[in-house]
Amino acid sequence: MGRAKVFGVIALKGGVGKTTVVSNLGASLARDYGKKVLMIDANFSTPHLGLHLGLLNPKYTLHHVLNDNLSIFEAIYQHELGFHIIPGKLAPFQTAPLDLKNKLEELRDIYDVILIDSSPSLNEEMYATMAASDELLVVSSPDYPTLSSTIHAIRVADKREAKIHGIVINKAYKKKFELSKRDIEGASGSKVLSVIPENFRVLSSLSRMVPMIVNFPRQNVSLEYRRLAGLLVGEKTKRWFSKTKKVTKSKTKKKKTKKNATK
Amino acid sequence: MVIDRFYLSNGDSAGDLRELLSRLRVVDEECFSHHVNKKKNDFANWIKKCVKDKVLAKKIEKLKSKEKIILAIDKRINTPARVKKRIIRKIKEAILDGAS
Ligand SMILES: Nc1ncnc2c1ncn2[C@@H]1O[C@H](COP(=O)(O)OP(=O)(O)O)[C@@H](O)[C@H]1O
Ligand SMILES: [Mg+2]
């Protein structure tokens, strides 16, 4: 176990899907790949990771860790789906950007993967995530305004010498008018790791505060999250269907042998 | 690549198709018919020799009306792919300007 890799999930724009990416990747890494996962809500302006995962008004948050000297271990919540969360709190972000990084050091030996959900604002919150992460995932969508903020985010990260792992394109409708993976890679100079389709069931999952990959494990979005999760930890994609197929096959075989036996 | 400029009889000039298009949109009939008439089509010639776009030159060669020539050039340079490329370039420029 341990020596966690820290991925920061960023975008200089709200509503693109940062929190959805964090909760689904985290859930997949924990459930499909058996990783010890910690998700951290480092977004102090719109701290919504808890609302995606059914953790409402938690008593202890990252805010208390950074500002009130609460031990970071006190702010870790165990989710019934098998991962851990440090929730956020709506509060002014007043600590130095390096504080988050330092606090995470002692957690690295406990977890395999730490995912940080970041603020969309270009301020200390964002810098804290950039400094604390080993690599960044930039969430984007295939339209010009989001491309613009993606290019901007990558530029800011470059300037602060934060490493970009790649881009995750979210809410793709697969329409001709959308920017293609190639357009986005060409314009940003970064690799597109994944294209996640638009799917209203993501919203349905949100209404139940359960990650899409748990709620609708066979949907296109869930398959893609599972693939991306495997990519992040360098493991072969866990295929949802393989197990089910095997089961049905062996069942039918058994029936035949039974029949043969009675004959 | 530096292209020999096209000089219109009204004193305007164009260094590429985009410039030519904007000049053509405001050019008057007198100047236009100086360049496009029964004997010649200066625009087609320039596009062929200097811009080296044979396909467009061939199309324009046969056109005698200003509107049709404008449309042909517009269609040629403003393909969806090129429009996209230009917008992306502008987006990048805006970010470099704003964040430097
Ligand atoms: N692939 C998708 N298809 C449809 N809706 C999505 C998808 N991904 C995210 N959403 C929805 O978009 C909204 C914004 O997502 P969220 O993760 O909260 O964005 P951010 O954290 O970047 O502000 C949420 O309502 C979420 O359910
Ligand atoms: Mg969010």
mmCIF file of C-alpha atoms and ligand atoms in Angstrom:
data_model
loop_
_atom_site.group_PDB
_atom_site.id
_atom_site.type_symbol
_atom_site.label_atom_id
_atom_site.label_comp_id
_atom_site.label_asym_id
_atom_site.label_seq_id
_atom_site.Cartn_x
_atom_site.Cartn_y
_atom_site.Cartn_z
ATOM 1 C CA MET A 1 0.000 0.000 0.000
ATOM 2 C CA GLY A 2 0.863 3.577 -0.298
ATOM 3 C CA ARG A 3 3.155 6.248 -1.652
ATOM 4 C CA ALA A 4 0.074 7.762 -3.096
ATOM 5 C CA LYS A 5 0.052 9.533 -6.385
ATOM 6 C CA VAL A 6 -1.757 12.843 -6.083
ATOM 7 C CA PHE A 7 -3.905 13.957 -9.003
ATOM 8 C CA GLY A 8 -5.358 17.457 -9.023
ATOM 9 C CA VAL A 9 -8.515 17.855 -11.078
ATOM 10 C CA ILE A 10 -8.724 21.412 -12.354
ATOM 11 C CA ALA A 11 -10.530 23.736 -14.741
ATOM 12 C CA LEU A 12 -10.727 27.505 -14.815
ATOM 13 C CA LYS A 13 -14.463 27.243 -15.203
ATOM 14 C CA GLY A 14 -17.352 25.992 -13.109
ATOM 15 C CA GLY A 15 -19.789 23.377 -14.254
ATOM 16 C CA VAL A 16 -17.454 21.498 -16.600
ATOM 17 C CA GLY A 17 -17.423 18.409 -14.391
ATOM 18 C CA LYS A 18 -14.445 18.533 -12.021
ATOM 19 C CA THR A 19 -16.373 17.177 -9.058
ATOM 20 C CA THR A 20 -18.092 14.548 -11.199
ATOM 21 C CA VAL A 21 -14.705 13.399 -12.516
ATOM 22 C CA VAL A 22 -13.245 13.209 -9.017
ATOM 23 C CA SER A 23 -16.140 11.245 -7.544
ATOM 24 C CA ASN A 24 -16.401 8.780 -10.439
ATOM 25 C CA LEU A 25 -12.674 8.193 -10.851
ATOM 26 C CA GLY A 26 -12.309 7.789 -7.117
ATOM 27 C CA ALA A 27 -15.197 5.350 -6.921
ATOM 28 C CA SER A 28 -13.865 3.322 -9.849
ATOM 29 C CA LEU A 29 -10.318 3.211 -8.507
ATOM 30 C CA ALA A 30 -11.591 1.983 -5.167
ATOM 31 C CA ARG A 31 -14.200 -0.474 -6.395
ATOM 32 C CA ASP A 32 -12.898 -1.722 -9.745
ATOM 33 C CA TYR A 33 -9.167 -1.545 -9.094
ATOM 34 C CA GLY A 34 -9.046 -2.135 -5.345
ATOM 35 C CA LYS A 35 -7.047 1.025 -4.665
ATOM 36 C CA LYS A 36 -6.979 2.928 -1.404
ATOM 37 C CA VAL A 37 -8.466 6.216 -2.497
ATOM 38 C CA LEU A 38 -8.799 9.580 -0.809
ATOM 39 C CA MET A 39 -10.804 12.394 -2.400
ATOM 40 C CA ILE A 40 -10.187 15.895 -1.133
ATOM 41 C CA ASP A 41 -12.452 18.873 -1.684
ATOM 42 C CA ALA A 42 -10.025 21.777 -1.972
ATOM 43 C CA ASN A 43 -12.654 24.035 -3.484
ATOM 44 C CA PHE A 44 -13.558 26.664 -0.906
ATOM 45 C CA SER A 45 -15.785 28.716 -3.197
ATOM 46 C CA THR A 46 -18.085 25.922 -4.373
ATOM 47 C CA PRO A 47 -17.287 22.967 -2.101
ATOM 48 C CA HIS A 48 -19.662 20.395 -3.526
ATOM 49 C CA LEU A 49 -17.859 17.070 -3.372
ATOM 50 C CA GLY A 50 -19.942 16.172 -0.317
ATOM 51 C CA LEU A 51 -23.128 16.886 -2.250
ATOM 52 C CA HIS A 52 -22.012 14.491 -4.971
ATOM 53 C CA LEU A 53 -21.365 11.734 -2.434
ATOM 54 C CA GLY A 54 -24.049 12.167 0.200
ATOM 55 C CA LEU A 55 -21.838 13.760 2.818
ATOM 56 C CA LEU A 56 -23.913 16.667 4.096
ATOM 57 C CA ASN A 57 -22.693 19.378 6.463
ATOM 58 C CA PRO A 58 -19.719 17.441 7.809
ATOM 59 C CA LYS A 59 -18.384 18.654 11.120
ATOM 60 C CA TYR A 60 -14.723 18.597 10.166
ATOM 61 C CA THR A 61 -13.411 19.754 6.815
ATOM 62 C CA LEU A 62 -10.235 20.703 5.010
ATOM 63 C CA HIS A 63 -10.883 24.236 6.187
ATOM 64 C CA HIS A 64 -10.432 23.139 9.802
ATOM 65 C CA VAL A 65 -7.261 21.290 8.890
ATOM 66 C CA LEU A 66 -5.711 24.270 7.153
ATOM 67 C CA ASN A 67 -6.948 27.030 9.423
ATOM 68 C CA ASP A 68 -7.596 25.577 12.857
ATOM 69 C CA ASN A 69 -4.739 23.129 13.029
ATOM 70 C CA LEU A 70 -7.068 20.163 13.207
ATOM 71 C CA SER A 71 -5.216 16.920 12.536
ATOM 72 C CA ILE A 72 -5.852 15.895 8.944
ATOM 73 C CA PHE A 73 -6.810 12.429 10.139
ATOM 74 C CA GLU A 74 -9.773 13.918 12.013
ATOM 75 C CA ALA A 75 -11.232 15.237 8.778
ATOM 76 C CA ILE A 76 -11.174 11.928 6.895
ATOM 77 C CA TYR A 77 -14.582 10.335 6.368
ATOM 78 C CA GLN A 78 -14.979 6.724 5.280
ATOM 79 C CA HIS A 79 -17.574 6.364 2.571
ATOM 80 C CA GLU A 80 -19.655 3.210 2.414
ATOM 81 C CA LEU A 81 -18.565 2.719 -1.193
ATOM 82 C CA GLY A 82 -15.031 2.052 -0.025
ATOM 83 C CA PHE A 83 -13.137 5.304 -0.481
ATOM 84 C CA HIS A 84 -12.268 8.114 1.898
ATOM 85 C CA ILE A 85 -13.164 11.798 1.687
ATOM 86 C CA ILE A 86 -11.920 15.018 3.191
ATOM 87 C CA PRO A 87 -14.822 17.364 2.562
ATOM 88 C CA GLY A 88 -14.614 21.095 1.985
ATOM 89 C CA LYS A 89 -16.345 24.043 3.529
ATOM 90 C CA LEU A 90 -17.566 27.329 2.162
ATOM 91 C CA ALA A 91 -14.981 29.635 3.686
ATOM 92 C CA PRO A 92 -12.374 32.178 2.723
ATOM 93 C CA PHE A 93 -9.166 30.476 1.672
ATOM 94 C CA GLN A 94 -6.522 32.103 3.812
ATOM 95 C CA THR A 95 -3.622 29.710 3.965
ATOM 96 C CA ALA A 96 -0.411 29.657 2.008
ATOM 97 C CA PRO A 97 -0.597 27.574 -1.170
ATOM 98 C CA LEU A 98 2.045 25.146 0.093
ATOM 99 C CA ASP A 99 0.129 24.247 3.264
ATOM 100 C CA LEU A 100 -2.099 21.743 1.489
ATOM 101 C CA LYS A 101 0.889 20.006 -0.041
ATOM 102 C CA ASN A 102 2.590 19.733 3.334
ATOM 103 C CA LYS A 103 -0.506 18.376 5.048
ATOM 104 C CA LEU A 104 -0.816 15.665 2.411
ATOM 105 C CA GLU A 105 2.701 14.374 2.950
ATOM 106 C CA GLU A 106 1.748 12.183 5.901
ATOM 107 C CA LEU A 107 -1.158 10.682 3.975
ATOM 108 C CA ARG A 108 0.943 9.484 1.091
ATOM 109 C CA ASP A 109 1.962 6.306 2.836
ATOM 110 C CA ILE A 110 -1.629 5.348 3.520
ATOM 111 C CA TYR A 111 -3.250 5.782 0.133
ATOM 112 C CA ASP A 112 -2.593 4.658 -3.427
ATOM 113 C CA VAL A 113 -4.352 7.567 -5.080
ATOM 114 C CA ILE A 114 -5.340 10.988 -3.780
ATOM 115 C CA LEU A 115 -7.695 13.043 -5.936
ATOM 116 C CA ILE A 116 -8.065 16.767 -5.325
ATOM 117 C CA ASP A 117 -11.188 18.574 -6.485
ATOM 118 C CA SER A 118 -10.170 22.149 -7.090
ATOM 119 C CA SER A 119 -11.682 25.579 -7.308
ATOM 120 C CA PRO A 120 -12.416 27.072 -10.722
ATOM 121 C CA SER A 121 -11.113 30.478 -9.668
ATOM 122 C CA LEU A 122 -7.604 31.550 -10.501
ATOM 123 C CA ASN A 123 -6.482 32.276 -6.954
ATOM 124 C CA GLU A 124 -4.737 30.752 -3.956
ATOM 125 C CA GLU A 125 -7.176 27.838 -3.911
ATOM 126 C CA MET A 126 -6.137 26.831 -7.407
ATOM 127 C CA TYR A 127 -2.451 27.349 -6.637
ATOM 128 C CA ALA A 128 -2.792 25.147 -3.568
ATOM 129 C CA THR A 129 -4.099 22.298 -5.733
ATOM 130 C CA MET A 130 -1.392 22.844 -8.335
ATOM 131 C CA ALA A 131 1.338 22.772 -5.717
ATOM 132 C CA ALA A 132 -0.043 19.732 -3.892
ATOM 133 C CA SER A 133 -0.551 17.571 -7.002
ATOM 134 C CA ASP A 134 1.982 15.332 -8.667
ATOM 135 C CA GLU A 135 -0.004 15.629 -11.869
ATOM 136 C CA LEU A 136 -3.024 17.565 -13.058
ATOM 137 C CA LEU A 137 -6.059 16.494 -15.013
ATOM 138 C CA VAL A 138 -7.685 19.391 -16.812
ATOM 139 C CA VAL A 139 -11.403 18.948 -17.341
ATOM 140 C CA SER A 140 -12.708 20.528 -20.510
ATOM 141 C CA SER A 141 -15.602 20.292 -22.918
ATOM 142 C CA PRO A 142 -15.613 20.511 -26.709
ATOM 143 C CA ASP A 143 -16.601 24.171 -27.168
ATOM 144 C CA TYR A 144 -14.638 27.401 -27.641
ATOM 145 C CA PRO A 145 -15.198 29.072 -24.249
ATOM 146 C CA THR A 146 -14.144 25.956 -22.364
ATOM 147 C CA LEU A 147 -11.204 25.413 -24.706
ATOM 148 C CA SER A 148 -10.148 28.955 -23.935
ATOM 149 C CA SER A 149 -10.175 28.367 -20.190
ATOM 150 C CA THR A 150 -8.406 25.034 -20.697
ATOM 151 C CA ILE A 151 -5.564 26.667 -22.596
ATOM 152 C CA HIS A 152 -5.405 29.282 -19.880
ATOM 153 C CA ALA A 153 -5.321 26.677 -17.095
ATOM 154 C CA ILE A 154 -2.516 24.783 -18.819
ATOM 155 C CA ARG A 155 -0.563 27.992 -19.223
ATOM 156 C CA VAL A 156 -0.934 28.848 -15.556
ATOM 157 C CA ALA A 157 0.114 25.326 -14.591
ATOM 158 C CA ASP A 158 3.154 25.516 -16.860
ATOM 159 C CA LYS A 159 4.210 28.807 -15.324
ATOM 160 C CA ARG A 160 3.999 27.296 -11.844
ATOM 161 C CA GLU A 161 5.845 24.207 -13.046
ATOM 162 C CA ALA A 162 2.929 21.919 -12.277
ATOM 163 C CA LYS A 163 2.813 18.812 -14.433
ATOM 164 C CA ILE A 164 -0.185 18.275 -16.681
ATOM 165 C CA HIS A 165 -1.093 14.610 -17.027
ATOM 166 C CA GLY A 166 -3.690 15.339 -19.676
ATOM 167 C CA ILE A 167 -7.111 16.640 -20.579
ATOM 168 C CA VAL A 168 -10.442 14.975 -19.858
ATOM 169 C CA ILE A 169 -13.124 16.117 -22.269
ATOM 170 C CA ASN A 170 -16.490 15.916 -20.579
ATOM 171 C CA LYS A 171 -20.046 16.246 -21.891
ATOM 172 C CA ALA A 172 -19.262 15.351 -25.481
ATOM 173 C CA TYR A 173 -22.347 15.020 -27.676
ATOM 174 C CA LYS A 174 -20.342 13.556 -30.574
ATOM 175 C CA LYS A 175 -21.673 16.236 -32.898
ATOM 176 C CA LYS A 176 -19.859 17.559 -35.915
ATOM 177 C CA PHE A 177 -19.939 21.134 -34.662
ATOM 178 C CA GLU A 178 -18.017 20.218 -31.539
ATOM 179 C CA LEU A 179 -14.266 20.577 -31.261
ATOM 180 C CA SER A 180 -12.558 17.270 -31.890
ATOM 181 C CA LYS A 181 -9.986 15.571 -29.727
ATOM 182 C CA ARG A 182 -7.395 16.594 -32.306
ATOM 183 C CA ASP A 183 -8.516 20.239 -32.273
ATOM 184 C CA ILE A 184 -8.175 20.347 -28.512
ATOM 185 C CA GLU A 185 -4.814 18.580 -28.446
ATOM 186 C CA GLY A 186 -3.487 20.853 -31.175
ATOM 187 C CA ALA A 187 -4.689 24.017 -29.479
ATOM 188 C CA SER A 188 -3.594 23.104 -25.962
ATOM 189 C CA GLY A 189 -0.435 21.124 -26.608
ATOM 190 C CA SER A 190 -1.654 18.496 -24.116
ATOM 191 C CA LYS A 191 -2.906 14.985 -24.596
ATOM 192 C CA VAL A 192 -6.591 14.198 -24.373
ATOM 193 C CA LEU A 193 -6.794 11.156 -22.112
ATOM 194 C CA SER A 194 -10.496 10.578 -22.291
ATOM 195 C CA VAL A 195 -13.678 11.760 -23.963
ATOM 196 C CA ILE A 196 -16.659 11.303 -21.663
ATOM 197 C CA PRO A 197 -20.056 11.439 -23.342
ATOM 198 C CA GLU A 198 -22.863 13.665 -22.216
ATOM 199 C CA ASN A 199 -25.491 11.550 -20.491
ATOM 200 C CA PHE A 200 -28.474 12.721 -18.463
ATOM 201 C CA ARG A 201 -28.028 9.784 -16.116
ATOM 202 C CA VAL A 202 -25.077 11.646 -14.620
ATOM 203 C CA LEU A 203 -27.646 14.140 -13.351
ATOM 204 C CA SER A 204 -29.926 11.371 -12.195
ATOM 205 C CA SER A 205 -27.004 9.910 -10.219
ATOM 206 C CA LEU A 206 -26.259 13.321 -8.764
ATOM 207 C CA SER A 207 -29.832 13.558 -7.520
ATOM 208 C CA ARG A 208 -29.195 10.370 -5.547
ATOM 209 C CA MET A 209 -25.705 11.498 -4.535
ATOM 210 C CA VAL A 210 -24.207 8.278 -5.884
ATOM 211 C CA PRO A 211 -21.434 8.258 -8.514
ATOM 212 C CA MET A 212 -22.582 7.364 -12.020
ATOM 213 C CA ILE A 213 -20.242 4.358 -12.212
ATOM 214 C CA VAL A 214 -21.995 2.836 -9.209
ATOM 215 C CA ASN A 215 -25.519 3.812 -10.175
ATOM 216 C CA PHE A 216 -25.321 2.922 -13.890
ATOM 217 C CA PRO A 217 -22.222 0.751 -14.214
ATOM 218 C CA ARG A 218 -22.835 -0.296 -17.820
ATOM 219 C CA GLN A 219 -23.560 3.114 -19.284
ATOM 220 C CA ASN A 220 -21.116 4.654 -21.804
ATOM 221 C CA VAL A 221 -19.992 7.251 -19.245
ATOM 222 C CA SER A 222 -19.208 4.591 -16.663
ATOM 223 C CA LEU A 223 -17.245 2.445 -19.105
ATOM 224 C CA GLU A 224 -15.149 5.458 -20.018
ATOM 225 C CA TYR A 225 -14.520 6.394 -16.391
ATOM 226 C CA ARG A 226 -13.423 2.840 -15.730
ATOM 227 C CA ARG A 227 -11.020 2.998 -18.653
ATOM 228 C CA LEU A 228 -9.591 6.331 -17.516
ATOM 229 C CA ALA A 229 -9.194 5.069 -13.960
ATOM 230 C CA GLY A 230 -7.148 2.133 -15.256
ATOM 231 C CA LEU A 231 -5.051 4.498 -17.339
ATOM 232 C CA LEU A 232 -4.235 6.646 -14.321
ATOM 233 C CA VAL A 233 -2.862 3.741 -12.307
ATOM 234 C CA GLY A 234 -1.291 2.031 -15.316
ATOM 235 C CA GLU A 235 -3.508 -1.035 -15.154
ATOM 236 C CA LYS A 236 -5.514 -2.848 -17.771
ATOM 237 C CA THR A 237 -9.103 -1.655 -17.942
ATOM 238 C CA LYS A 238 -11.368 -3.702 -15.751
ATOM 239 C CA ARG A 239 -14.157 -4.786 -18.035
ATOM 240 C CA TRP A 240 -17.568 -4.773 -16.548
ATOM 241 C CA PHE A 241 -19.021 -7.200 -19.051
ATOM 242 C CA SER A 242 -16.441 -9.945 -18.911
ATOM 243 C CA LYS A 243 -17.684 -11.362 -15.625
ATOM 244 C CA THR A 244 -21.343 -11.314 -16.601
ATOM 245 C CA LYS A 245 -20.657 -13.108 -19.876
ATOM 246 C CA LYS A 246 -18.743 -15.876 -18.181
ATOM 247 C CA VAL A 247 -21.503 -16.437 -15.682
ATOM 248 C CA THR A 248 -24.215 -16.808 -18.315
ATOM 249 C CA LYS A 249 -22.045 -19.205 -20.294
ATOM 250 C CA SER A 250 -21.297 -21.495 -17.414
ATOM 251 C CA LYS A 251 -24.961 -21.490 -16.440
ATOM 252 C CA THR A 252 -26.101 -22.707 -19.829
ATOM 253 C CA LYS A 253 -23.404 -25.347 -19.810
ATOM 254 C CA LYS A 254 -24.592 -26.658 -16.508
ATOM 255 C CA LYS A 255 -28.162 -26.944 -17.727
ATOM 256 C CA LYS A 256 -27.077 -29.020 -20.698
ATOM 257 C CA THR A 257 -25.075 -31.416 -18.614
ATOM 258 C CA LYS A 258 -27.999 -31.831 -16.286
ATOM 259 C CA LYS A 259 -30.289 -32.677 -19.161
ATOM 260 C CA ASN A 260 -27.769 -35.119 -20.520
ATOM 261 C CA ALA A 261 -27.491 -36.738 -17.157
ATOM 262 C CA THR A 262 -31.232 -37.306 -16.814
ATOM 263 C CA LYS A 263 -31.353 -38.831 -20.277
ATOM 264 C CA MET B 1 5.924 33.024 -48.381
ATOM 265 C CA VAL B 2 5.648 36.605 -49.580
ATOM 266 C CA ILE B 3 3.001 37.178 -52.197
ATOM 267 C CA ASP B 4 3.258 39.959 -54.754
ATOM 268 C CA ARG B 5 0.535 42.372 -53.822
ATOM 269 C CA PHE B 6 -2.432 42.977 -56.044
ATOM 270 C CA TYR B 7 -2.894 46.679 -56.865
ATOM 271 C CA LEU B 8 -6.406 47.778 -57.734
ATOM 272 C CA SER B 9 -6.988 50.699 -60.039
ATOM 273 C CA ASN B 10 -8.571 52.648 -57.172
ATOM 274 C CA GLY B 11 -5.329 52.629 -55.208
ATOM 275 C CA ASP B 12 -6.233 49.825 -52.776
ATOM 276 C CA SER B 13 -4.092 46.717 -52.607
ATOM 277 C CA ALA B 14 -4.275 43.174 -51.224
ATOM 278 C CA GLY B 15 -1.592 40.785 -50.043
ATOM 279 C CA ASP B 16 -3.722 37.691 -49.616
ATOM 280 C CA LEU B 17 -7.161 36.307 -50.366
ATOM 281 C CA ARG B 18 -8.640 37.609 -47.139
ATOM 282 C CA GLU B 19 -7.508 41.139 -47.936
ATOM 283 C CA LEU B 20 -8.691 40.822 -51.495
ATOM 284 C CA LEU B 21 -12.089 39.751 -50.242
ATOM 285 C CA SER B 22 -12.482 42.796 -48.022
ATOM 286 C CA ARG B 23 -11.314 45.120 -50.833
ATOM 287 C CA LEU B 24 -13.754 43.517 -53.277
ATOM 288 C CA ARG B 25 -16.649 44.047 -50.910
ATOM 289 C CA VAL B 26 -16.228 47.823 -51.198
ATOM 290 C CA VAL B 27 -14.875 48.219 -54.708
ATOM 291 C CA ASP B 28 -17.010 50.226 -57.181
ATOM 292 C CA GLU B 29 -18.186 49.009 -60.584
ATOM 293 C CA GLU B 30 -15.733 51.161 -62.492
ATOM 294 C CA CYS B 31 -12.715 49.755 -60.725
ATOM 295 C CA PHE B 32 -14.139 46.228 -60.860
ATOM 296 C CA SER B 33 -14.723 46.319 -64.597
ATOM 297 C CA HIS B 34 -11.213 47.628 -65.086
ATOM 298 C CA HIS B 35 -9.972 44.301 -63.717
ATOM 299 C CA VAL B 36 -12.707 41.975 -64.893
ATOM 300 C CA ASN B 37 -13.978 42.362 -68.448
ATOM 301 C CA LYS B 38 -14.317 40.482 -71.701
ATOM 302 C CA LYS B 39 -10.571 40.497 -72.264
ATOM 303 C CA LYS B 40 -9.230 39.608 -68.842
ATOM 304 C CA ASN B 41 -9.778 38.643 -65.252
ATOM 305 C CA ASP B 42 -6.938 40.127 -63.201
ATOM 306 C CA PHE B 43 -8.158 38.534 -60.010
ATOM 307 C CA ALA B 44 -8.090 35.030 -61.444
ATOM 308 C CA ASN B 45 -4.606 35.677 -62.843
ATOM 309 C CA TRP B 46 -3.276 36.947 -59.560
ATOM 310 C CA ILE B 47 -4.823 34.082 -57.632
ATOM 311 C CA LYS B 48 -3.253 31.617 -60.049
ATOM 312 C CA LYS B 49 0.196 33.160 -60.296
ATOM 313 C CA CYS B 50 0.758 34.746 -56.910
ATOM 314 C CA VAL B 51 -1.554 33.000 -54.458
ATOM 315 C CA LYS B 52 -0.996 29.763 -56.376
ATOM 316 C CA ASP B 53 -4.504 28.522 -55.778
ATOM 317 C CA LYS B 54 -5.243 26.961 -59.151
ATOM 318 C CA VAL B 55 -8.597 25.549 -58.137
ATOM 319 C CA LEU B 56 -9.977 28.896 -57.055
ATOM 320 C CA ALA B 57 -8.372 30.677 -60.030
ATOM 321 C CA LYS B 58 -10.110 28.326 -62.406
ATOM 322 C CA LYS B 59 -13.452 28.945 -60.748
ATOM 323 C CA ILE B 60 -13.086 32.709 -60.817
ATOM 324 C CA GLU B 61 -11.790 32.836 -64.376
ATOM 325 C CA LYS B 62 -15.293 32.202 -65.667
ATOM 326 C CA LEU B 63 -17.098 34.576 -63.328
ATOM 327 C CA LYS B 64 -17.950 38.056 -64.483
ATOM 328 C CA SER B 65 -20.006 39.440 -61.614
ATOM 329 C CA LYS B 66 -18.523 40.939 -58.501
ATOM 330 C CA GLU B 67 -21.009 39.174 -56.215
ATOM 331 C CA LYS B 68 -20.189 35.757 -57.606
ATOM 332 C CA ILE B 69 -16.466 36.322 -57.297
ATOM 333 C CA ILE B 70 -16.862 37.485 -53.707
ATOM 334 C CA LEU B 71 -18.921 34.407 -52.929
ATOM 335 C CA ALA B 72 -16.375 32.072 -54.507
ATOM 336 C CA ILE B 73 -13.469 33.565 -52.542
ATOM 337 C CA ASP B 74 -15.490 33.618 -49.351
ATOM 338 C CA LYS B 75 -16.384 29.966 -49.731
ATOM 339 C CA ARG B 76 -12.793 29.062 -50.444
ATOM 340 C CA ILE B 77 -11.224 30.777 -47.449
ATOM 341 C CA ASN B 78 -13.978 30.442 -44.897
ATOM 342 C CA THR B 79 -14.378 26.676 -44.825
ATOM 343 C CA PRO B 80 -15.575 25.399 -41.445
ATOM 344 C CA ALA B 81 -12.129 23.953 -40.787
ATOM 345 C CA ARG B 82 -10.409 27.246 -41.502
ATOM 346 C CA VAL B 83 -12.899 29.249 -39.497
ATOM 347 C CA LYS B 84 -12.240 26.898 -36.607
ATOM 348 C CA LYS B 85 -8.500 27.280 -36.997
ATOM 349 C CA ARG B 86 -8.770 31.041 -37.005
ATOM 350 C CA ILE B 87 -10.974 31.131 -33.913
ATOM 351 C CA ILE B 88 -8.575 28.858 -32.037
ATOM 352 C CA ARG B 89 -5.675 31.080 -33.049
ATOM 353 C CA LYS B 90 -7.530 34.142 -31.774
ATOM 354 C CA ILE B 91 -8.398 32.395 -28.512
ATOM 355 C CA LYS B 92 -4.736 31.589 -27.959
ATOM 356 C CA GLU B 93 -3.672 35.125 -28.789
ATOM 357 C CA ALA B 94 -6.205 36.528 -26.331
ATOM 358 C CA ILE B 95 -4.873 34.328 -23.537
ATOM 359 C CA LEU B 96 -1.257 35.208 -24.276
ATOM 360 C CA ASP B 97 -2.165 38.911 -24.323
ATOM 361 C CA GLY B 98 -4.149 38.733 -21.113
ATOM 362 C CA ALA B 99 -1.856 36.590 -19.039
ATOM 363 C CA SER B 100 1.577 37.838 -20.007
HETATM 364 N N1 LIG C 1 -21.031 13.522 -18.731
HETATM 365 C C1 LIG C 1 -22.011 14.290 -18.246
HETATM 366 N N2 LIG C 1 -23.228 14.293 -18.826
HETATM 367 C C2 LIG C 1 -24.211 15.079 -18.329
HETATM 368 N N3 LIG C 1 -24.097 15.881 -17.260
HETATM 369 C C3 LIG C 1 -22.906 15.922 -16.642
HETATM 370 C C4 LIG C 1 -21.804 15.135 -17.086
HETATM 371 N N4 LIG C 1 -20.753 15.385 -16.260
HETATM 372 C C5 LIG C 1 -21.186 16.292 -15.350
HETATM 373 N N5 LIG C 1 -22.471 16.612 -15.565
HETATM 374 C C6 LIG C 1 -23.294 17.540 -14.774
HETATM 375 O O1 LIG C 1 -22.791 18.852 -14.945
HETATM 376 C C7 LIG C 1 -22.954 19.589 -13.755
HETATM 377 C C8 LIG C 1 -21.647 20.201 -13.307
HETATM 378 O O2 LIG C 1 -20.763 19.165 -12.928
HETATM 379 P P1 LIG C 1 -19.742 19.356 -11.728
HETATM 380 O O3 LIG C 1 -18.965 18.094 -11.613
HETATM 381 O O4 LIG C 1 -20.445 19.828 -10.507
HETATM 382 O O5 LIG C 1 -18.834 20.542 -12.311
HETATM 383 P P2 LIG C 1 -17.689 21.400 -11.606
HETATM 384 O O6 LIG C 1 -17.251 20.644 -10.399
HETATM 385 O O7 LIG C 1 -16.619 21.513 -12.632
HETATM 386 O O8 LIG C 1 -18.293 22.704 -11.293
HETATM 387 C C9 LIG C 1 -23.532 18.641 -12.722
HETATM 388 O O9 LIG C 1 -24.917 18.829 -12.669
HETATM 389 C C10 LIG C 1 -23.201 17.286 -13.284
HETATM 390 O O10 LIG C 1 -24.131 16.302 -12.883
HETATM 391 MG MG MG C 2 -17.251 21.290 -8.388
#
